[in-house]
PDB file of C-alpha atoms and ligand atoms in Angstrom:
ATOM      1  CA  UNK A 942      52.054  21.557  39.990  1.00 97.00           C
ATOM      2  CA  UNK A 943      49.727  24.524  39.971  1.00 98.00           C
ATOM      3  CA  UNK A 944      50.424  28.219  40.613  1.00 98.00           C
ATOM      4  CA  UNK A 945      48.263  31.271  41.157  1.00 98.00           C
ATOM      5  CA  UNK A 946      49.277  34.789  42.126  1.00 98.00           C
ATOM      6  CA  UNK A 947      46.595  35.514  44.732  1.00 98.00           C
ATOM      7  CA  UNK A 948      47.694  39.169  44.820  1.00 98.00           C
ATOM      8  CA  UNK A 949      50.831  40.988  43.755  1.00 98.00           C
ATOM      9  CA  UNK A 950      51.924  44.605  44.010  1.00 96.00           C
ATOM     10  CA  UNK A 951      53.385  47.136  46.368  1.00 89.00           C
ATOM     11  CA  UNK A 952      50.132  46.981  48.384  1.00 92.00           C
ATOM     12  CA  UNK A 953      50.221  43.260  49.171  1.00 97.00           C
ATOM     13  CA  UNK A 954      51.628  39.954  47.953  1.00 98.00           C
ATOM     14  CA  UNK A 955      50.571  36.325  48.154  1.00 98.00           C
ATOM     15  CA  UNK A 956      51.423  33.339  45.926  1.00 98.00           C
ATOM     16  CA  UNK A 957      49.697  29.956  45.892  1.00 98.00           C
ATOM     17  CA  UNK A 958      51.645  26.813  44.964  1.00 98.00           C
ATOM     18  CA  UNK A 959      50.234  23.308  44.845  1.00 97.00           C
ATOM     19  CA  UNK A 960      51.807  19.919  44.316  1.00 96.00           C
ATOM     20  CA  UNK A 961      49.727  16.789  44.771  1.00 92.00           C
ATOM     21  CA  UNK A 962      47.999  17.048  48.138  1.00 92.00           C
ATOM     22  CA  UNK A 963      50.191  19.886  49.377  1.00 96.00           C
ATOM     23  CA  UNK A 964      49.186  23.523  49.183  1.00 97.00           C
ATOM     24  CA  UNK A 965      51.311  26.388  50.320  1.00 97.00           C
ATOM     25  CA  UNK A 966      51.379  30.157  50.267  1.00 98.00           C
ATOM     26  CA  UNK A 967      54.406  32.380  49.821  1.00 98.00           C
ATOM     27  CA  UNK A 968      53.761  35.558  51.830  1.00 98.00           C
ATOM     28  CA  UNK A 969      50.446  36.800  53.153  1.00 98.00           C
ATOM     29  CA  UNK A 970      50.647  40.527  52.624  1.00 98.00           C
ATOM     30  CA  UNK A 971      46.958  41.392  52.653  1.00 97.00           C
ATOM     31  CA  UNK A 972      44.448  40.793  55.410  1.00 97.00           C
ATOM     32  CA  UNK A 973      43.656  37.127  56.114  1.00 97.00           C
ATOM     33  CA  UNK A 974      40.103  37.886  54.971  1.00 97.00           C
ATOM     34  CA  UNK A 975      41.231  39.241  51.582  1.00 98.00           C
ATOM     35  CA  UNK A 976      43.456  36.189  51.020  1.00 98.00           C
ATOM     36  CA  UNK A 977      40.609  33.847  51.990  1.00 98.00           C
ATOM     37  CA  UNK A 978      38.341  35.561  49.459  1.00 98.00           C
ATOM     38  CA  UNK A 979      41.044  35.438  46.782  1.00 98.00           C
ATOM     39  CA  UNK A 980      41.690  31.726  47.315  1.00 98.00           C
ATOM     40  CA  UNK A 981      37.975  30.886  47.311  1.00 98.00           C
ATOM     41  CA  UNK A 982      37.529  32.772  44.031  1.00 97.00           C
ATOM     42  CA  UNK A 983      39.973  30.350  42.353  1.00 97.00           C
ATOM     43  CA  UNK A 984      38.376  27.313  44.014  1.00 97.00           C
ATOM     44  CA  UNK A 985      40.842  26.789  46.871  1.00 98.00           C
ATOM     45  CA  UNK A 986      39.630  26.134  50.410  1.00 98.00           C
ATOM     46  CA  UNK A 987      41.722  28.353  52.739  1.00 98.00           C
ATOM     47  CA  UNK A 988      41.633  25.620  55.402  1.00 98.00           C
ATOM     48  CA  UNK A 989      43.502  23.295  53.019  1.00 98.00           C
ATOM     49  CA  UNK A 990      46.710  25.395  53.084  1.00 98.00           C
ATOM     50  CA  UNK A 991      49.565  23.406  54.690  1.00 96.00           C
ATOM     51  CA  UNK A 992      52.123  26.122  55.350  1.00 96.00           C
ATOM     52  CA  UNK A 993      53.263  29.672  54.688  1.00 97.00           C
ATOM     53  CA  UNK A 994      56.756  30.555  53.463  1.00 98.00           C
ATOM     54  CA  UNK A 995      57.767  34.172  54.084  1.00 98.00           C
ATOM     55  CA  UNK A 996      60.171  36.160  51.871  1.00 98.00           C
ATOM     56  CA  UNK A 997      60.854  39.088  54.242  1.00 98.00           C
ATOM     57  CA  UNK A 998      59.341  41.210  56.984  1.00 98.00           C
ATOM     58  CA  UNK A 999      57.945  44.186  55.003  1.00 98.00           C
ATOM     59  CA  UNK A1000      54.259  44.704  55.698  1.00 97.00           C
ATOM     60  CA  UNK A1001      53.177  44.084  52.081  1.00 98.00           C
ATOM     61  CA  UNK A1002      54.378  40.484  52.629  1.00 98.00           C
ATOM     62  CA  UNK A1003      53.269  39.678  56.186  1.00 98.00           C
ATOM     63  CA  UNK A1004      50.105  41.689  56.958  1.00 97.00           C
ATOM     64  CA  UNK A1005      47.747  38.703  57.387  1.00 97.00           C
ATOM     65  CA  UNK A1006      50.158  36.086  58.736  1.00 97.00           C
ATOM     66  CA  UNK A1007      49.475  36.435  62.469  1.00 96.00           C
ATOM     67  CA  UNK A1008      45.706  36.124  62.058  1.00 96.00           C
ATOM     68  CA  UNK A1009      46.109  33.237  59.596  1.00 97.00           C
ATOM     69  CA  UNK A1010      48.457  31.300  61.900  1.00 95.00           C
ATOM     70  CA  UNK A1011      46.037  31.634  64.809  1.00 95.00           C
ATOM     71  CA  UNK A1012      42.960  30.831  62.696  1.00 97.00           C
ATOM     72  CA  UNK A1013      44.315  27.824  60.767  1.00 97.00           C
ATOM     73  CA  UNK A1014      47.237  26.701  62.982  1.00 96.00           C
ATOM     74  CA  UNK A1015      49.598  26.149  60.042  1.00 96.00           C
ATOM     75  CA  UNK A1016      53.393  26.449  60.236  1.00 96.00           C
ATOM     76  CA  UNK A1017      55.035  29.724  59.246  1.00 97.00           C
ATOM     77  CA  UNK A1018      58.498  29.272  57.738  1.00 97.00           C
ATOM     78  CA  UNK A1019      60.987  32.142  57.567  1.00 98.00           C
ATOM     79  CA  UNK A1020      64.691  32.865  57.969  1.00 98.00           C
ATOM     80  CA  UNK A1021      66.019  33.839  61.404  1.00 98.00           C
ATOM     81  CA  UNK A1022      66.428  37.453  60.253  1.00 98.00           C
ATOM     82  CA  UNK A1023      62.870  37.616  58.924  1.00 98.00           C
ATOM     83  CA  UNK A1024      61.529  36.175  62.196  1.00 97.00           C
ATOM     84  CA  UNK A1025      63.411  38.854  64.093  1.00 97.00           C
ATOM     85  CA  UNK A1026      61.960  41.552  61.841  1.00 97.00           C
ATOM     86  CA  UNK A1027      58.361  40.403  61.901  1.00 97.00           C
ATOM     87  CA  UNK A1028      57.861  38.781  65.303  1.00 92.00           C
ATOM     88  CA  UNK A1029      56.408  41.846  66.944  1.00 92.00           C
ATOM     89  CA  UNK A1030      53.940  42.690  64.165  1.00 93.00           C
ATOM     90  CA  UNK A1031      52.581  39.129  63.967  1.00 93.00           C
ATOM     91  CA  UNK A1032      51.305  39.012  67.532  1.00 90.00           C
ATOM     92  CA  UNK A1033      51.354  35.703  69.392  1.00 90.00           C
ATOM     93  CA  UNK A1034      52.191  32.667  67.214  1.00 90.00           C
ATOM     94  CA  UNK A1035      52.581  29.425  69.114  1.00 89.00           C
ATOM     95  CA  UNK A1036      56.127  28.090  69.206  1.00 90.00           C
ATOM     96  CA  UNK A1037      55.604  24.893  67.222  1.00 93.00           C
ATOM     97  CA  UNK A1038      54.187  26.856  64.281  1.00 95.00           C
ATOM     98  CA  UNK A1039      57.204  29.179  64.074  1.00 96.00           C
ATOM     99  CA  UNK A1040      59.771  27.389  61.908  1.00 96.00           C
ATOM    100  CA  UNK A1041      63.175  28.876  61.094  1.00 97.00           C
ATOM    101  CA  UNK A1042      64.635  27.981  57.712  1.00 97.00           C
ATOM    102  CA  UNK A1043      68.030  28.529  56.107  1.00 97.00           C
ATOM    103  CA  UNK A1044      69.104  29.380  52.595  1.00 96.00           C
ATOM    104  CA  UNK A1045      70.861  26.709  50.565  1.00 89.00           C
ATOM    105  CA  UNK A1046      69.124  23.888  52.436  1.00 91.00           C
ATOM    106  CA  UNK A1047      66.334  21.884  50.794  1.00 92.00           C
ATOM    107  CA  UNK A1048      63.030  21.269  52.603  1.00 93.00           C
ATOM    108  CA  UNK A1049      60.574  18.497  51.767  1.00 92.00           C
ATOM    109  CA  UNK A1050      56.813  18.631  51.829  1.00 92.00           C
ATOM    110  CA  UNK A1051      55.339  15.466  50.334  1.00 89.00           C
ATOM    111  CA  UNK A1052      56.884  15.140  46.881  1.00 90.00           C
ATOM    112  CA  UNK A1053      57.804  18.830  46.770  1.00 95.00           C
ATOM    113  CA  UNK A1054      61.336  20.107  47.392  1.00 97.00           C
ATOM    114  CA  UNK A1055      61.566  23.711  48.557  1.00 97.00           C
ATOM    115  CA  UNK A1056      64.675  25.866  48.648  1.00 97.00           C
ATOM    116  CA  UNK A1057      65.143  29.438  49.854  1.00 98.00           C
ATOM    117  CA  UNK A1058      67.827  31.584  48.217  1.00 97.00           C
ATOM    118  CA  UNK A1059      69.155  35.035  49.121  1.00 98.00           C
ATOM    119  CA  UNK A1060      67.832  38.121  47.346  1.00 98.00           C
ATOM    120  CA  UNK A1061      69.078  41.724  47.574  1.00 98.00           C
ATOM    121  CA  UNK A1062      66.666  43.947  49.451  1.00 98.00           C
ATOM    122  CA  UNK A1063      66.676  46.281  52.442  1.00 97.00           C
ATOM    123  CA  UNK A1064      65.315  43.740  54.903  1.00 98.00           C
ATOM    124  CA  UNK A1065      67.048  41.571  57.545  1.00 98.00           C
ATOM    125  CA  UNK A1066      67.469  38.320  55.638  1.00 98.00           C
ATOM    126  CA  UNK A1067      65.220  38.343  52.550  1.00 98.00           C
ATOM    127  CA  UNK A1068      64.801  35.293  50.326  1.00 98.00           C
ATOM    128  CA  UNK A1069      63.194  34.051  47.142  1.00 98.00           C
ATOM    129  CA  UNK A1070      61.940  30.488  46.786  1.00 98.00           C
ATOM    130  CA  UNK A1071      62.193  27.571  44.357  1.00 98.00           C
ATOM    131  CA  UNK A1072      59.672  24.741  44.427  1.00 98.00           C
ATOM    132  CA  UNK A1073      60.323  21.491  42.621  1.00 97.00           C
ATOM    133  CA  UNK A1074      58.138  18.477  42.081  1.00 97.00           C
ATOM    134  CA  UNK A1075      58.043  15.705  39.475  1.00 94.00           C
ATOM    135  CA  UNK A1076      60.703  17.449  37.389  1.00 95.00           C
ATOM    136  CA  UNK A1077      58.777  20.765  37.368  1.00 97.00           C
ATOM    137  CA  UNK A1078      60.047  23.969  38.950  1.00 98.00           C
ATOM    138  CA  UNK A1079      58.413  27.184  40.107  1.00 98.00           C
ATOM    139  CA  UNK A1080      60.285  30.233  41.455  1.00 98.00           C
ATOM    140  CA  UNK A1081      59.217  33.395  43.255  1.00 98.00           C
ATOM    141  CA  UNK A1082      61.710  36.250  42.901  1.00 98.00           C
ATOM    142  CA  UNK A1083      60.498  39.761  43.747  1.00 97.00           C
ATOM    143  CA  UNK A1084      61.762  42.543  46.042  1.00 97.00           C
ATOM    144  CA  UNK A1085      65.349  42.449  44.871  1.00 98.00           C
ATOM    145  CA  UNK A1086      67.529  45.334  43.735  1.00 97.00           C
ATOM    146  CA  UNK A1087      69.680  43.092  41.590  1.00 97.00           C
ATOM    147  CA  UNK A1088      69.774  39.642  40.074  1.00 97.00           C
ATOM    148  CA  UNK A1089      73.015  37.665  40.264  1.00 97.00           C
ATOM    149  CA  UNK A1090      74.016  35.018  37.750  1.00 96.00           C
ATOM    150  CA  UNK A1091      73.032  32.371  40.293  1.00 96.00           C
ATOM    151  CA  UNK A1092      69.529  33.879  40.427  1.00 97.00           C
ATOM    152  CA  UNK A1093      69.356  34.018  36.604  1.00 97.00           C
ATOM    153  CA  UNK A1094      70.307  30.349  36.446  1.00 97.00           C
ATOM    154  CA  UNK A1095      67.429  29.538  38.745  1.00 97.00           C
ATOM    155  CA  UNK A1096      65.092  31.301  36.327  1.00 98.00           C
ATOM    156  CA  UNK A1097      66.641  29.445  33.392  1.00 97.00           C
ATOM    157  CA  UNK A1098      65.787  26.235  35.189  1.00 96.00           C
ATOM    158  CA  UNK A1099      62.142  27.095  35.854  1.00 97.00           C
ATOM    159  CA  UNK A1100      58.912  26.128  34.180  1.00 98.00           C
ATOM    160  CA  UNK A1101      57.183  29.104  35.775  1.00 98.00           C
ATOM    161  CA  UNK A1102      58.544  32.090  37.676  1.00 98.00           C
ATOM    162  CA  UNK A1103      57.340  35.372  39.089  1.00 98.00           C
ATOM    163  CA  UNK A1104      59.892  38.109  38.391  1.00 98.00           C
ATOM    164  CA  UNK A1105      59.709  41.618  39.736  1.00 98.00           C
ATOM    165  CA  UNK A1106      58.740  44.456  37.371  1.00 98.00           C
ATOM    166  CA  UNK A1107      58.289  47.107  40.043  1.00 98.00           C
ATOM    167  CA  UNK A1108      58.567  50.496  38.388  1.00 98.00           C
ATOM    168  CA  UNK A1109      59.069  52.482  35.242  1.00 98.00           C
ATOM    169  CA  UNK A1110      62.325  54.385  35.749  1.00 98.00           C
ATOM    170  CA  UNK A1111      60.965  57.643  34.230  1.00 97.00           C
ATOM    171  CA  UNK A1112      57.748  57.540  36.242  1.00 98.00           C
ATOM    172  CA  UNK A1113      59.759  56.930  39.416  1.00 97.00           C
ATOM    173  CA  UNK A1114      62.382  59.607  38.777  1.00 97.00           C
ATOM    174  CA  UNK A1115      59.815  62.250  37.710  1.00 97.00           C
ATOM    175  CA  UNK A1116      57.247  61.185  40.285  1.00 97.00           C
ATOM    176  CA  UNK A1117      56.433  62.649  43.670  1.00 96.00           C
ATOM    177  CA  UNK A1118      58.430  60.261  45.873  1.00 96.00           C
ATOM    178  CA  UNK A1119      61.090  62.024  47.977  1.00 97.00           C
ATOM    179  CA  UNK A1120      64.647  61.673  46.688  1.00 97.00           C
ATOM    180  CA  UNK A1121      65.893  59.269  49.407  1.00 96.00           C
ATOM    181  CA  UNK A1122      63.030  56.883  48.610  1.00 97.00           C
ATOM    182  CA  UNK A1123      63.729  57.090  44.847  1.00 97.00           C
ATOM    183  CA  UNK A1124      67.369  56.311  45.601  1.00 97.00           C
ATOM    184  CA  UNK A1125      66.400  53.373  47.811  1.00 97.00           C
ATOM    185  CA  UNK A1126      64.107  51.867  45.165  1.00 97.00           C
ATOM    186  CA  UNK A1127      66.787  52.186  42.451  1.00 97.00           C
ATOM    187  CA  UNK A1128      69.583  50.808  44.666  1.00 97.00           C
ATOM    188  CA  UNK A1129      70.934  47.256  44.663  1.00 96.00           C
ATOM    189  CA  UNK A1130      68.810  46.662  47.766  1.00 97.00           C
ATOM    190  CA  UNK A1131      65.614  48.061  46.266  1.00 97.00           C
ATOM    191  CA  UNK A1132      63.386  46.850  43.457  1.00 98.00           C
ATOM    192  CA  UNK A1133      63.759  45.803  39.806  1.00 98.00           C
ATOM    193  CA  UNK A1134      62.409  48.174  37.151  1.00 98.00           C
ATOM    194  CA  UNK A1135      60.434  47.146  34.064  1.00 98.00           C
ATOM    195  CA  UNK A1136      63.643  47.692  32.081  1.00 98.00           C
ATOM    196  CA  UNK A1137      65.663  45.476  34.471  1.00 98.00           C
ATOM    197  CA  UNK A1138      62.998  42.791  34.229  1.00 98.00           C
ATOM    198  CA  UNK A1139      62.987  42.904  30.411  1.00 98.00           C
ATOM    199  CA  UNK A1140      66.786  42.568  30.219  1.00 98.00           C
ATOM    200  CA  UNK A1141      66.817  39.658  32.667  1.00 98.00           C
ATOM    201  CA  UNK A1142      64.029  37.829  30.832  1.00 98.00           C
ATOM    202  CA  UNK A1143      65.785  38.384  27.488  1.00 98.00           C
ATOM    203  CA  UNK A1144      68.834  36.540  28.879  1.00 98.00           C
ATOM    204  CA  UNK A1145      66.715  33.864  30.521  1.00 98.00           C
ATOM    205  CA  UNK A1146      64.645  33.122  27.404  1.00 98.00           C
ATOM    206  CA  UNK A1147      67.808  32.336  25.402  1.00 97.00           C
ATOM    207  CA  UNK A1148      68.380  29.348  27.709  1.00 96.00           C
ATOM    208  CA  UNK A1149      64.790  28.650  28.650  1.00 97.00           C
ATOM    209  CA  UNK A1150      62.355  29.005  25.776  1.00 94.00           C
ATOM    210  CA  UNK A1151      59.728  26.874  27.538  1.00 93.00           C
ATOM    211  CA  UNK A1152      59.357  29.092  30.613  1.00 96.00           C
ATOM    212  CA  UNK A1153      56.238  30.970  31.668  1.00 98.00           C
ATOM    213  CA  UNK A1154      56.971  34.261  33.427  1.00 98.00           C
ATOM    214  CA  UNK A1155      54.725  36.541  35.439  1.00 98.00           C
ATOM    215  CA  UNK A1156      55.561  40.189  36.022  1.00 98.00           C
ATOM    216  CA  UNK A1157      55.111  40.840  39.730  1.00 98.00           C
ATOM    217  CA  UNK A1158      55.170  43.434  42.493  1.00 98.00           C
ATOM    218  CA  UNK A1159      54.131  46.374  40.280  1.00 98.00           C
ATOM    219  CA  UNK A1160      54.184  49.749  42.012  1.00 97.00           C
ATOM    220  CA  UNK A1161      50.871  51.572  42.112  1.00 96.00           C
ATOM    221  CA  UNK A1162      52.575  54.978  42.110  1.00 96.00           C
ATOM    222  CA  UNK A1163      55.337  54.393  39.563  1.00 97.00           C
ATOM    223  CA  UNK A1164      54.018  51.836  37.098  1.00 98.00           C
ATOM    224  CA  UNK A1165      51.056  50.742  35.022  1.00 97.00           C
ATOM    225  CA  UNK A1166      50.410  47.126  34.026  1.00 98.00           C
ATOM    226  CA  UNK A1167      50.254  47.846  30.283  1.00 98.00           C
ATOM    227  CA  UNK A1168      53.466  49.904  30.485  1.00 98.00           C
ATOM    228  CA  UNK A1169      55.296  47.110  32.334  1.00 98.00           C
ATOM    229  CA  UNK A1170      54.217  44.565  29.720  1.00 98.00           C
ATOM    230  CA  UNK A1171      55.031  46.880  26.797  1.00 98.00           C
ATOM    231  CA  UNK A1172      58.504  47.725  28.152  1.00 98.00           C
ATOM    232  CA  UNK A1173      59.367  44.073  28.751  1.00 98.00           C
ATOM    233  CA  UNK A1174      58.036  42.958  25.353  1.00 98.00           C
ATOM    234  CA  UNK A1175      59.872  45.785  23.527  1.00 98.00           C
ATOM    235  CA  UNK A1176      63.160  44.656  25.118  1.00 98.00           C
ATOM    236  CA  UNK A1177      62.450  41.002  24.234  1.00 98.00           C
ATOM    237  CA  UNK A1178      61.695  42.021  20.643  1.00 98.00           C
ATOM    238  CA  UNK A1179      64.929  44.055  20.397  1.00 98.00           C
ATOM    239  CA  UNK A1180      67.102  41.314  21.894  1.00 98.00           C
ATOM    240  CA  UNK A1181      65.408  38.130  20.672  1.00 97.00           C
ATOM    241  CA  UNK A1182      63.619  39.304  17.544  1.00 97.00           C
ATOM    242  CA  UNK A1183      60.205  38.375  18.894  1.00 97.00           C
ATOM    243  CA  UNK A1184      57.633  39.101  21.557  1.00 98.00           C
ATOM    244  CA  UNK A1185      56.733  36.261  23.921  1.00 98.00           C
ATOM    245  CA  UNK A1186      53.195  35.132  24.634  1.00 97.00           C
ATOM    246  CA  UNK A1187      54.412  33.230  27.707  1.00 98.00           C
ATOM    247  CA  UNK A1188      54.793  36.476  29.711  1.00 98.00           C
ATOM    248  CA  UNK A1189      51.813  37.421  31.872  1.00 98.00           C
ATOM    249  CA  UNK A1190      50.862  40.163  34.313  1.00 98.00           C
ATOM    250  CA  UNK A1191      49.970  39.598  37.948  1.00 98.00           C
ATOM    251  CA  UNK A1192      47.180  41.701  39.452  1.00 97.00           C
ATOM    252  CA  UNK A1193      47.027  44.110  42.354  1.00 95.00           C
ATOM    253  CA  UNK A1194      44.750  42.793  45.101  1.00 94.00           C
ATOM    254  CA  UNK A1195      43.239  40.106  42.870  1.00 96.00           C
ATOM    255  CA  UNK A1196      44.089  36.571  41.739  1.00 98.00           C
ATOM    256  CA  UNK A1197      45.396  35.643  38.304  1.00 98.00           C
ATOM    257  CA  UNK A1198      44.145  32.545  36.513  1.00 97.00           C
ATOM    258  CA  UNK A1199      45.415  29.252  37.895  1.00 97.00           C
ATOM    259  CA  UNK A1200      48.484  28.071  35.930  1.00 98.00           C
ATOM    260  CA  UNK A1201      48.845  24.293  35.621  1.00 97.00           C
ATOM    261  CA  UNK A1202      52.211  22.721  34.812  1.00 95.00           C
ATOM    262  CA  UNK A1203      51.576  19.477  32.936  1.00 82.00           C
TER     263      UNK A1203
HETATM  264 ZN1   ZN B1963      60.099  44.569  50.497  1.00 95.01          ZN
HETATM  265 ZN1   ZN B1964      57.308  44.073  48.706  1.00 95.01          ZN
END
């Protein structure tokens, strides 16, 4: 399996996952053009994408989907609640390309098994995803205000996962966002902070020393990449006695390196 974060951050999200002949995207939260450019820059032909899995209807996750579906005629897979929330902003998408999925049910694409699981976010029916192939697992888990033990176990089971590290709590609380928005971000239906992410990874690493983790969905207003990494690594050092070189940053509006799972 291969993974690349095509773009990650509060301004737009897109993940690329490949297994054998099959190539999929999770979310398409920038313009179709920006995603095409991002994919080409890591050597992927946009026309080779087989399907798009959607996490939820917020614009930083769906911006380019309508154009992409019409241009490449690939299926869009989302929960019923997400379809309801995004239908109008996508524009016309022909019926056979609009696929409704359910949590807790496995889907097959070639040798890849895909499962959606519930996350905690202020959207209709938001989900994260697990992808499994040949004994390897990849998970995408951002835009969640909390992480249950079931979600932690998914991370403990993964070879590679993207985990949200949205904001620095001090930057958010002392920043210029209005109070209701600060409250929303900090709530159980908001976003995980750098501190939350560090604590979760500290628990996960105890059970899963082999895992590679990417810090995702960083806020432009309330975070900085080096601060997110430093906060997470400081917590890992305190709890585990060492920093981890298997933690990486995603990038805003730009692709990471391609990660290959042997
Ligand atoms: Zn969201
Ligand atoms: Zn988001």
